mmCIF file of C-alpha atoms in Angstrom:
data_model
loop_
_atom_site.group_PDB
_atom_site.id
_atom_site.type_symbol
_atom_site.label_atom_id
_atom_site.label_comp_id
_atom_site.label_asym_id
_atom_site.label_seq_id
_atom_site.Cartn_x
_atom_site.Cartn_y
_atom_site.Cartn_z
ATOM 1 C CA UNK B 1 274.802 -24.335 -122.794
ATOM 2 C CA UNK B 2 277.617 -25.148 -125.125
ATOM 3 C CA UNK B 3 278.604 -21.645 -126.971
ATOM 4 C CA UNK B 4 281.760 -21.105 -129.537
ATOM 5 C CA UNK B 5 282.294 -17.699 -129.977
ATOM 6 C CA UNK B 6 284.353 -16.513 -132.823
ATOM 7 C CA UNK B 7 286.233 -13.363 -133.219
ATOM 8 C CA UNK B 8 285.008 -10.790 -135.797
ATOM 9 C CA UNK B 9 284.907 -10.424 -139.717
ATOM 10 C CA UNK B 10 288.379 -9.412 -141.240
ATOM 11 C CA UNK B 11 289.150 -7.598 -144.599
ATOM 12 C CA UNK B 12 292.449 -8.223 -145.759
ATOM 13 C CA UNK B 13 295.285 -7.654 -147.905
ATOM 14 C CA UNK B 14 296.172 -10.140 -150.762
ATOM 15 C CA UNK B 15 299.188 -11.883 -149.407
ATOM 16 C CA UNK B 16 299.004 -11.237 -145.643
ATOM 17 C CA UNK B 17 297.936 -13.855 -143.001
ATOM 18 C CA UNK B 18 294.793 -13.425 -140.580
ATOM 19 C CA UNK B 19 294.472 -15.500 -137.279
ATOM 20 C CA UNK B 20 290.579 -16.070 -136.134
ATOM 21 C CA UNK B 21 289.677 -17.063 -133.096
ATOM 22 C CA UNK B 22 286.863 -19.843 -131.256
ATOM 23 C CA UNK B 23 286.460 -19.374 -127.305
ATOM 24 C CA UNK B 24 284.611 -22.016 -126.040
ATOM 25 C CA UNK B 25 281.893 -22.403 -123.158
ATOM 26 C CA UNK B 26 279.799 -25.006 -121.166
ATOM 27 C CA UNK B 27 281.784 -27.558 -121.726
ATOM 28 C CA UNK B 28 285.185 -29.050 -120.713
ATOM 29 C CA UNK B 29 287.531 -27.612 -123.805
ATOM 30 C CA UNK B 30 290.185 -30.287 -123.917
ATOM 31 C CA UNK B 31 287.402 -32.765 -123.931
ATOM 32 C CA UNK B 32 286.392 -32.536 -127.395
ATOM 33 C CA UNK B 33 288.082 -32.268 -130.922
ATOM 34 C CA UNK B 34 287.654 -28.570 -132.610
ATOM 35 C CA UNK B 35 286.882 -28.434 -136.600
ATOM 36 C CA UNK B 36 287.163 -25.851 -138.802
ATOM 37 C CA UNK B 37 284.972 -25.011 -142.360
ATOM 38 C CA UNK B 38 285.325 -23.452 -144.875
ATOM 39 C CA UNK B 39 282.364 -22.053 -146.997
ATOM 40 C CA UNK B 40 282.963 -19.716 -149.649
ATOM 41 C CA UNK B 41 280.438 -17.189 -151.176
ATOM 42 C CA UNK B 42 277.432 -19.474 -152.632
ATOM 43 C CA UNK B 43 278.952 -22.458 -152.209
ATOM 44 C CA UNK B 44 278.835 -25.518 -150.079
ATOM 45 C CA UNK B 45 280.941 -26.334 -146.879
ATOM 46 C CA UNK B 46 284.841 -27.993 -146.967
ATOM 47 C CA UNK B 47 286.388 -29.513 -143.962
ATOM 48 C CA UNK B 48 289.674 -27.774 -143.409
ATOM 49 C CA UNK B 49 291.148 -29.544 -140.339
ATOM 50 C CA UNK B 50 290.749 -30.225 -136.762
ATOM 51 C CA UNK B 51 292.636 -30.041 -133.365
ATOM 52 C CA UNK B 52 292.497 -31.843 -130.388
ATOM 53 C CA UNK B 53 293.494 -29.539 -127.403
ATOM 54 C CA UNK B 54 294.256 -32.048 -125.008
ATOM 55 C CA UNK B 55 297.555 -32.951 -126.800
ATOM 56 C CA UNK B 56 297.837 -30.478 -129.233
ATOM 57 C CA UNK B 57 297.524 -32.955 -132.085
ATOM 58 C CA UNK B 58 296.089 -31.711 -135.564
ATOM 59 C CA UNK B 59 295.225 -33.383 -138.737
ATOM 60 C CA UNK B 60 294.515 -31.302 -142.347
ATOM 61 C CA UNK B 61 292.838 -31.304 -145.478
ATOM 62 C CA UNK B 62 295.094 -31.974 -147.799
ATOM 63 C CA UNK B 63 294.178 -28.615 -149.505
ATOM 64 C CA UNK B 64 294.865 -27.070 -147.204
ATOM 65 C CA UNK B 65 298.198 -27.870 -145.534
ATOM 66 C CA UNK B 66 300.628 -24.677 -145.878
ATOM 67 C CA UNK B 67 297.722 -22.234 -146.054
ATOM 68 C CA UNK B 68 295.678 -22.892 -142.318
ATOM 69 C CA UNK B 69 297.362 -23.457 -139.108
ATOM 70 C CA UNK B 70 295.086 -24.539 -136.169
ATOM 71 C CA UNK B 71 296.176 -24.206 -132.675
ATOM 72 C CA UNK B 72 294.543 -23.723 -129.178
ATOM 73 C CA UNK B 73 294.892 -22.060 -125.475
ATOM 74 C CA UNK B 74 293.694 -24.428 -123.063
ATOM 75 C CA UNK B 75 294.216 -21.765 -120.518
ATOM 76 C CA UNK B 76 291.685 -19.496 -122.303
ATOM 77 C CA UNK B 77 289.445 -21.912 -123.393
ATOM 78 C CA UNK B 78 289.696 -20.897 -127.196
ATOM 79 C CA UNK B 79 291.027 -22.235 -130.683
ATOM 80 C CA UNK B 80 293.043 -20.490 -133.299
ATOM 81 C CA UNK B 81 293.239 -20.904 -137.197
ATOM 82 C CA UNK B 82 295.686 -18.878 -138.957
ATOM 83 C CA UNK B 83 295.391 -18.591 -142.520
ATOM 84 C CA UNK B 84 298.439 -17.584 -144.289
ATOM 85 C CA UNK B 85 299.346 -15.646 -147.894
ATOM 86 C CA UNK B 86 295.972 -14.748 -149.082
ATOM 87 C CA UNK B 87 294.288 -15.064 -151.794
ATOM 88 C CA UNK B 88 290.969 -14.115 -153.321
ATOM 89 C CA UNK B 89 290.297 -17.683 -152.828
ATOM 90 C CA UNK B 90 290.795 -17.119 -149.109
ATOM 91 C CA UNK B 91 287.431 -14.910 -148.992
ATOM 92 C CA UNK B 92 284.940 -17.223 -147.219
ATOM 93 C CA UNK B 93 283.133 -17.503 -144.035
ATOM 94 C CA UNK B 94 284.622 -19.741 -141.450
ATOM 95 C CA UNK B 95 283.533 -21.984 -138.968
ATOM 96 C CA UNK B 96 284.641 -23.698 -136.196
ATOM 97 C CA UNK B 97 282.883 -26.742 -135.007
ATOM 98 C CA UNK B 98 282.899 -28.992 -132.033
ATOM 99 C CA UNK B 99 283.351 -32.466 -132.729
ATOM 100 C CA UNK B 100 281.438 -35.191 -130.753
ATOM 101 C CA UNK B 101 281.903 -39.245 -131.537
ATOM 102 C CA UNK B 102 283.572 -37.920 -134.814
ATOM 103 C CA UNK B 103 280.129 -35.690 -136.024
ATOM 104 C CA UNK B 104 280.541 -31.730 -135.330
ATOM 105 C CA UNK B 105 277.734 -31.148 -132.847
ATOM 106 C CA UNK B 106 277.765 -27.611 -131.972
ATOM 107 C CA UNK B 107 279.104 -24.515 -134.190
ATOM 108 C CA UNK B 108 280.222 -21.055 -134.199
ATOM 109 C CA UNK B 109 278.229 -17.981 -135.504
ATOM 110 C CA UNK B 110 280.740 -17.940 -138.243
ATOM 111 C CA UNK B 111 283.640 -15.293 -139.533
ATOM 112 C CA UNK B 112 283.775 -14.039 -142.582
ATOM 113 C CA UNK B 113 287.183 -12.880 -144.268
ATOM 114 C CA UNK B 114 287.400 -10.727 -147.197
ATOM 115 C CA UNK B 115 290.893 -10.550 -149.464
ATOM 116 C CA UNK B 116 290.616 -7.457 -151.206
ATOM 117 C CA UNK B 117 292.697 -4.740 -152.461
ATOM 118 C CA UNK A 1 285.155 -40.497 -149.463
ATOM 119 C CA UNK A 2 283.363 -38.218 -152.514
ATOM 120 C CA UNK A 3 279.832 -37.200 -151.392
ATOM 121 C CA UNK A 4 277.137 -36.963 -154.538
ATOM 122 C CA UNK A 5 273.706 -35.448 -153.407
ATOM 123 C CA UNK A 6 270.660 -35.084 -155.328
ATOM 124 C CA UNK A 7 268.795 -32.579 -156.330
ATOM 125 C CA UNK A 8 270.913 -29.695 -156.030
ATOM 126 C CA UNK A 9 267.665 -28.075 -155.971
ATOM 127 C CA UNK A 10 264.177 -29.370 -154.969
ATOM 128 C CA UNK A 11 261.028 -27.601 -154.983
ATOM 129 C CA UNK A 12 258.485 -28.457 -152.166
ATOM 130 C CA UNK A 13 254.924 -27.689 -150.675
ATOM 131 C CA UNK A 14 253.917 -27.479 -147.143
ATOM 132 C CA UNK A 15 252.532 -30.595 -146.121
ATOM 133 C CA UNK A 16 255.000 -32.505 -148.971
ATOM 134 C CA UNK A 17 256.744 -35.653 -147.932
ATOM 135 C CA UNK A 18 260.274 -35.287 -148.684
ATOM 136 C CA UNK A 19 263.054 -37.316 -150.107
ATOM 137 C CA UNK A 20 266.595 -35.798 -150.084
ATOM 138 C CA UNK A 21 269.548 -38.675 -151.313
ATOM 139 C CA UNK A 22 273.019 -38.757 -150.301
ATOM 140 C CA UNK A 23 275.771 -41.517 -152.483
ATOM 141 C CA UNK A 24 279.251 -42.274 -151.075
ATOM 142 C CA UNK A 25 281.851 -42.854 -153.757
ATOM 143 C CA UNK A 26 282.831 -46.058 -151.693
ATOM 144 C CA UNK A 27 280.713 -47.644 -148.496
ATOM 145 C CA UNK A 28 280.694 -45.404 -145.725
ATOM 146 C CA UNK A 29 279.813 -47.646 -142.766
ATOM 147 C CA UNK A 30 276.655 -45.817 -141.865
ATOM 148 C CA UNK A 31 278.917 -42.972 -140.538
ATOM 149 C CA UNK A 32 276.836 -40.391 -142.196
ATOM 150 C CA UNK A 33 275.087 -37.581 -140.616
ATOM 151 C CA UNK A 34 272.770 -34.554 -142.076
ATOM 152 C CA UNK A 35 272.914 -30.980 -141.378
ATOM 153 C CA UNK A 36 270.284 -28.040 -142.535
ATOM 154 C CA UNK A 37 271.866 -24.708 -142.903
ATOM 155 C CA UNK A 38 269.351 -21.640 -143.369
ATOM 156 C CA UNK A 39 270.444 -18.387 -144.799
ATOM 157 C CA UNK A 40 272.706 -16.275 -143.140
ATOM 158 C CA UNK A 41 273.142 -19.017 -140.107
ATOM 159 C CA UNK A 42 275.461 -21.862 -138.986
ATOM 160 C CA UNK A 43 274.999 -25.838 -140.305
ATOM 161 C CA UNK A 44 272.407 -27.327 -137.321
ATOM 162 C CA UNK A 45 273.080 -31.004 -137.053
ATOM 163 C CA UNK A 46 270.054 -32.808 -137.061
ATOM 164 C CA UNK A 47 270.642 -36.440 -137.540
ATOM 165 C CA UNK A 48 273.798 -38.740 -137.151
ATOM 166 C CA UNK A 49 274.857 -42.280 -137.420
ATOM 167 C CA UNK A 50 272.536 -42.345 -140.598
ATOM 168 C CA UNK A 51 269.028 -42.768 -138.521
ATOM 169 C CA UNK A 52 269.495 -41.112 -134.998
ATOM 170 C CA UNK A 53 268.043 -37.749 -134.138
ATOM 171 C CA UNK A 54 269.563 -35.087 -132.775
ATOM 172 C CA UNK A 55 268.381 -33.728 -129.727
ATOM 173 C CA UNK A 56 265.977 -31.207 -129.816
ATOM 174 C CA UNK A 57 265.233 -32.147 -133.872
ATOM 175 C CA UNK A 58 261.579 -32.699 -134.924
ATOM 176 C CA UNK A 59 260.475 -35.960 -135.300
ATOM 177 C CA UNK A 60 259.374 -35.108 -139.207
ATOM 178 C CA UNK A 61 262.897 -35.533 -139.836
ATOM 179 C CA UNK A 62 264.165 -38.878 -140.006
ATOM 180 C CA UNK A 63 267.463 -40.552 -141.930
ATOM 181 C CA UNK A 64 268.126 -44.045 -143.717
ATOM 182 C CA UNK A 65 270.009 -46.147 -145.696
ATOM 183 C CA UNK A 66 273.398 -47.996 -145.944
ATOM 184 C CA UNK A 67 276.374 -48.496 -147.713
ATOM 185 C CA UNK A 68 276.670 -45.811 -150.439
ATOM 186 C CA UNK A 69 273.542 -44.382 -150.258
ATOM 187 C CA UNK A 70 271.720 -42.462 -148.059
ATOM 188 C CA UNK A 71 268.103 -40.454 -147.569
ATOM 189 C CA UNK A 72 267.221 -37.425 -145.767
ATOM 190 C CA UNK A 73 263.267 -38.051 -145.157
ATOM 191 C CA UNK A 74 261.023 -35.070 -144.180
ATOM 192 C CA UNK A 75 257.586 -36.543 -143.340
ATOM 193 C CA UNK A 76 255.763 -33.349 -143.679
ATOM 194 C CA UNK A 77 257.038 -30.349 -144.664
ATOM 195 C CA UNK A 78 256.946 -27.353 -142.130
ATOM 196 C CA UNK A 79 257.604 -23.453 -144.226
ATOM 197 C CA UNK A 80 260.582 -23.469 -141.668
ATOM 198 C CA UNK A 81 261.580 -26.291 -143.097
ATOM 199 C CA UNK A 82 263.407 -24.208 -146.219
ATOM 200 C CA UNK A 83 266.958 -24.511 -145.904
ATOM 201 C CA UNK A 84 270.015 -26.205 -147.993
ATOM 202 C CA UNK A 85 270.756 -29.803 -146.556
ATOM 203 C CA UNK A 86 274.068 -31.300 -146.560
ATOM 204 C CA UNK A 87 274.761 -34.631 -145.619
ATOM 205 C CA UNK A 88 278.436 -35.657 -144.514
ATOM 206 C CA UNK A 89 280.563 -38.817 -143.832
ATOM 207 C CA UNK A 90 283.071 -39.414 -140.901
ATOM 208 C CA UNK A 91 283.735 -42.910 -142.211
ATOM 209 C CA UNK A 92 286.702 -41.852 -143.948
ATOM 210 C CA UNK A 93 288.377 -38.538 -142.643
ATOM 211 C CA UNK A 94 285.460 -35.472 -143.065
ATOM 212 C CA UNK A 95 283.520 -34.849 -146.509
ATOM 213 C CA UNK A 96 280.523 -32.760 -146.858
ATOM 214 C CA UNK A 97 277.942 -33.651 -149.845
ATOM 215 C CA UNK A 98 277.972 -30.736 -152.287
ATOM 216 C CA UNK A 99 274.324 -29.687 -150.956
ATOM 217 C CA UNK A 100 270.280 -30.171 -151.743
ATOM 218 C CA UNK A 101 268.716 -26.470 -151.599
ATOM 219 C CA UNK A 102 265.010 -27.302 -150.661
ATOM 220 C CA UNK A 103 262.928 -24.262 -151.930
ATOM 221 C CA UNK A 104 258.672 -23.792 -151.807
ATOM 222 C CA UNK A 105 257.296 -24.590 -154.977
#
């Protein structure tokens, strides 16, 4: 069974950084592309960018280049998104997403980040 | 890509047929899939390459079109059913639709 489980809900400071974290099961990791969304409170979902394990290669939303920063740990299976100087805006649930033939097949339970004071 | 759908909000009965629409801002090669999210849970994928069902996915949910435009098609509608739908293109980098919240009526 194909599983991505991500790391807990964060509450954070305006202006620090928060790294999340995707481990990956039944299935070969470096196989597949790894996407992560964004969906903030009430709204719908944005694509934020995606990694592909096997050679480390990433591609962004334009929106968000300079605040998220994907990487991933073949050794442990699991994908990283770092998102940096927070805002209010920042306060969201993420999700990462396996991508199949381009389509995002299989998804995390979500995380949910709150920038707060 | 831009992704319009319509309604933003549609009110349905059980047993209703339907009709969810999805418009690309430019042709999207028929790289468009659908996903239902339900409350509180992670987007489900249910159909892909405009027509082809996911596994596991009811048959009462089927996908169409070309082009720009797209449909979402639920044959009979289940109470489980109730869910916001987003459709999404993979044409052109990744765009989600801006969502259709199916409610009963």
């Amino acid at each position: 069974e194909v599983k991505l489980q991500q790391s807990g809900d964060e509450l954070v400071r305006p202006g620090a950084s928060v790294k999340m974290s995707c481990k990956a099961s039944g299935y070969t990791f470096t196989d597949y592309a790894m996407h992560w969304v964004k969906q903030s409170p009430g709204q719908g979902l944005e694509w934020i960018g995606t990694i592909i394990p096997l050679i480390d290669t990433t591609s962004y939303n334009q929106k968000f280049k300079g605040k998220a920063t994907l990487t991933a740990d073949k050794s442990s299976n699991t994908a990283y998104m770092e998102l940096s100087r927070l805002t209010s805006e920042d306060s969201a649930v993420y999700y990462c997403a396996r991508e199949q033939l381009y389509v995002m097949d299989a998804w995390g339970q979500g995380a949910s980040v709150t920038v707060s004071s | 890509i831009q992704l319009t759908q319509s309604p933003s909000l549609l009110s349905a009965s059980v047993g209703d047929r339907v009709t969810l629409s999805c418009k690309g801002s430019q042709n999207i090669n028929n790289y468009l899939a659908w996903y239902q999210q339900k409350l509180g849970e992670a987007p489900k994928l249910l159909i892909y390459k405009t027509n082809s069902l996911q596994t596991g996915i009811p048959s009462r949910f089927s996908g169409s079109g070309s082009g720009t435009d797209y449909t979402l098609t639920i044959s009979s509608l289940h109470s489980e059913d109730l869910a916001t739908y987003y459709c999404y293109q993979y044409n052109n980098g990744w765009t989600f639709g801006g969502g259709t919240k199916l409610e009963l009526k």
